Amino acid sequence: MKDKRKVSACIVGVDLAGSPKRNTGICSLTGMTIRSYATVYSDVEIISFIDKARPEIVAIDAPLNLPPGRKNIEDQNGEHFRPCDRELLKRKIRFFPITLGPMRSLTVRGIKLKNALKRKGYKAIEMYPGAAQDVWRIPRKQNGLSKLRRGLEKLGLKGLNKNMNGDELDAVTGALVGKLFLQGKAEVLGNFKEGAIVVPKSKIFKK
């Protein structure tokens, strides 16, 4: 028997930008229906959206842990990759190393947001839209927003529209990953202590 709480739970997906000057896509999902979505900028706007949605879980597209052995993003000691990053490499899933370039500011912001949400009682998990889209064999946003939207629609999502930008569609992807995680239909790469990325278990999606 399905757990009705997990099926009907609200999940928020966040496609976080490394800077509040750039677009952050965010959406709330209940069941398979998108309830609300937006493009926001500041941490205050992000947390306000989450507070209104009151989600069971928040799935964030941003690194939420530093590599093992590093005290901060500037620390040159320790690992370059987290265990979850190494697992992505093994699976030949393309990603940007978190200690390089703009990923550094995204990592700092992601960890800060995770800690802020934890203080408010929300559980946050790390997701990577590109990895989920690869598993589902649907196009990433770089290959065309209409193609990504149609791919998400084929998975059974309702409430999508042609006005959604790429950040919002990636937030929708993350919310769906969060839903699958709650239902035990997602896989945890790495571990939550040193860094974990949640991805769907199979390319075959079942409600």
mmCIF file with all atom_site columns, C-alpha atoms in Angstrom, residues 47 50-51 58 60 64-65 110-125 192:
data_model
loop_
_atom_site.group_PDB
_atom_site.id
_atom_site.type_symbol
_atom_site.label_atom_id
_atom_site.label_alt_id
_atom_site.label_comp_id
_atom_site.label_asym_id
_atom_site.label_entity_id
_atom_site.label_seq_id
_atom_site.pdbx_PDB_ins_code
_atom_site.Cartn_x
_atom_site.Cartn_y
_atom_site.Cartn_z
_atom_site.occupancy
_atom_site.B_iso_or_equiv
_atom_site.pdbx_formal_charge
_atom_site.auth_seq_id
_atom_site.auth_comp_id
_atom_site.auth_asym_id
_atom_site.auth_atom_id
_atom_site.pdbx_PDB_model_num
ATOM 1  C CA . ILE A 1 47  ? 13.285 31.158 1.977  1.00 0.00 ? 47  ILE A CA 1
ATOM 2  C CA . ILE A 1 50  ? 9.782  27.785 0.892  1.00 0.00 ? 50  ILE A CA 1
ATOM 3  C CA . ASP A 1 51  ? 8.000  29.076 3.999  1.00 0.00 ? 51  ASP A CA 1
ATOM 4  C CA . VAL A 1 58  ? 13.767 20.809 -0.378 1.00 0.00 ? 58  VAL A CA 1
ATOM 5  C CA . ILE A 1 60  ? 18.639 21.967 -4.207 1.00 0.00 ? 60  ILE A CA 1
ATOM 6  C CA . LEU A 1 64  ? 25.777 21.172 -0.048 1.00 0.00 ? 64  LEU A CA 1
ATOM 7  C CA . ASN A 1 65  ? 29.093 19.817 1.290  1.00 0.00 ? 65  ASN A CA 1
ATOM 8  C CA . GLY A 1 110 ? 24.419 26.197 -1.237 1.00 0.00 ? 110 GLY A CA 1
ATOM 9  C CA . ILE A 1 111 ? 25.937 25.308 2.131  1.00 0.00 ? 111 ILE A CA 1
ATOM 10 C CA . LYS A 1 112 ? 24.708 28.588 3.612  1.00 0.00 ? 112 LYS A CA 1
ATOM 11 C CA . LEU A 1 113 ? 21.154 27.929 2.344  1.00 0.00 ? 113 LEU A CA 1
ATOM 12 C CA . LYS A 1 114 ? 21.185 24.337 3.619  1.00 0.00 ? 114 LYS A CA 1
ATOM 13 C CA . ASN A 1 115 ? 22.194 25.538 7.092  1.00 0.00 ? 115 ASN A CA 1
ATOM 14 C CA . ALA A 1 116 ? 19.543 28.275 7.089  1.00 0.00 ? 116 ALA A CA 1
ATOM 15 C CA . LEU A 1 117 ? 16.858 25.751 6.146  1.00 0.00 ? 117 LEU A CA 1
ATOM 16 C CA . LYS A 1 118 ? 18.058 23.300 8.774  1.00 0.00 ? 118 LYS A CA 1
ATOM 17 C CA . ARG A 1 119 ? 17.668 25.969 11.449 1.00 0.00 ? 119 ARG A CA 1
ATOM 18 C CA . LYS A 1 120 ? 14.067 26.441 10.306 1.00 0.00 ? 120 LYS A CA 1
ATOM 19 C CA . GLY A 1 121 ? 13.376 22.708 10.475 1.00 0.00 ? 121 GLY A CA 1
ATOM 20 C CA . TYR A 1 122 ? 13.502 21.858 6.752  1.00 0.00 ? 122 TYR A CA 1
ATOM 21 C CA . LYS A 1 123 ? 15.378 18.884 5.334  1.00 0.00 ? 123 LYS A CA 1
ATOM 22 C CA . ALA A 1 124 ? 17.473 19.687 2.263  1.00 0.00 ? 124 ALA A CA 1
ATOM 23 C CA . ILE A 1 125 ? 19.003 17.258 -0.215 1.00 0.00 ? 125 ILE A CA 1
ATOM 24 C CA . PHE A 1 192 ? 25.165 12.622 3.528  1.00 0.00 ? 192 PHE A CA 1
#
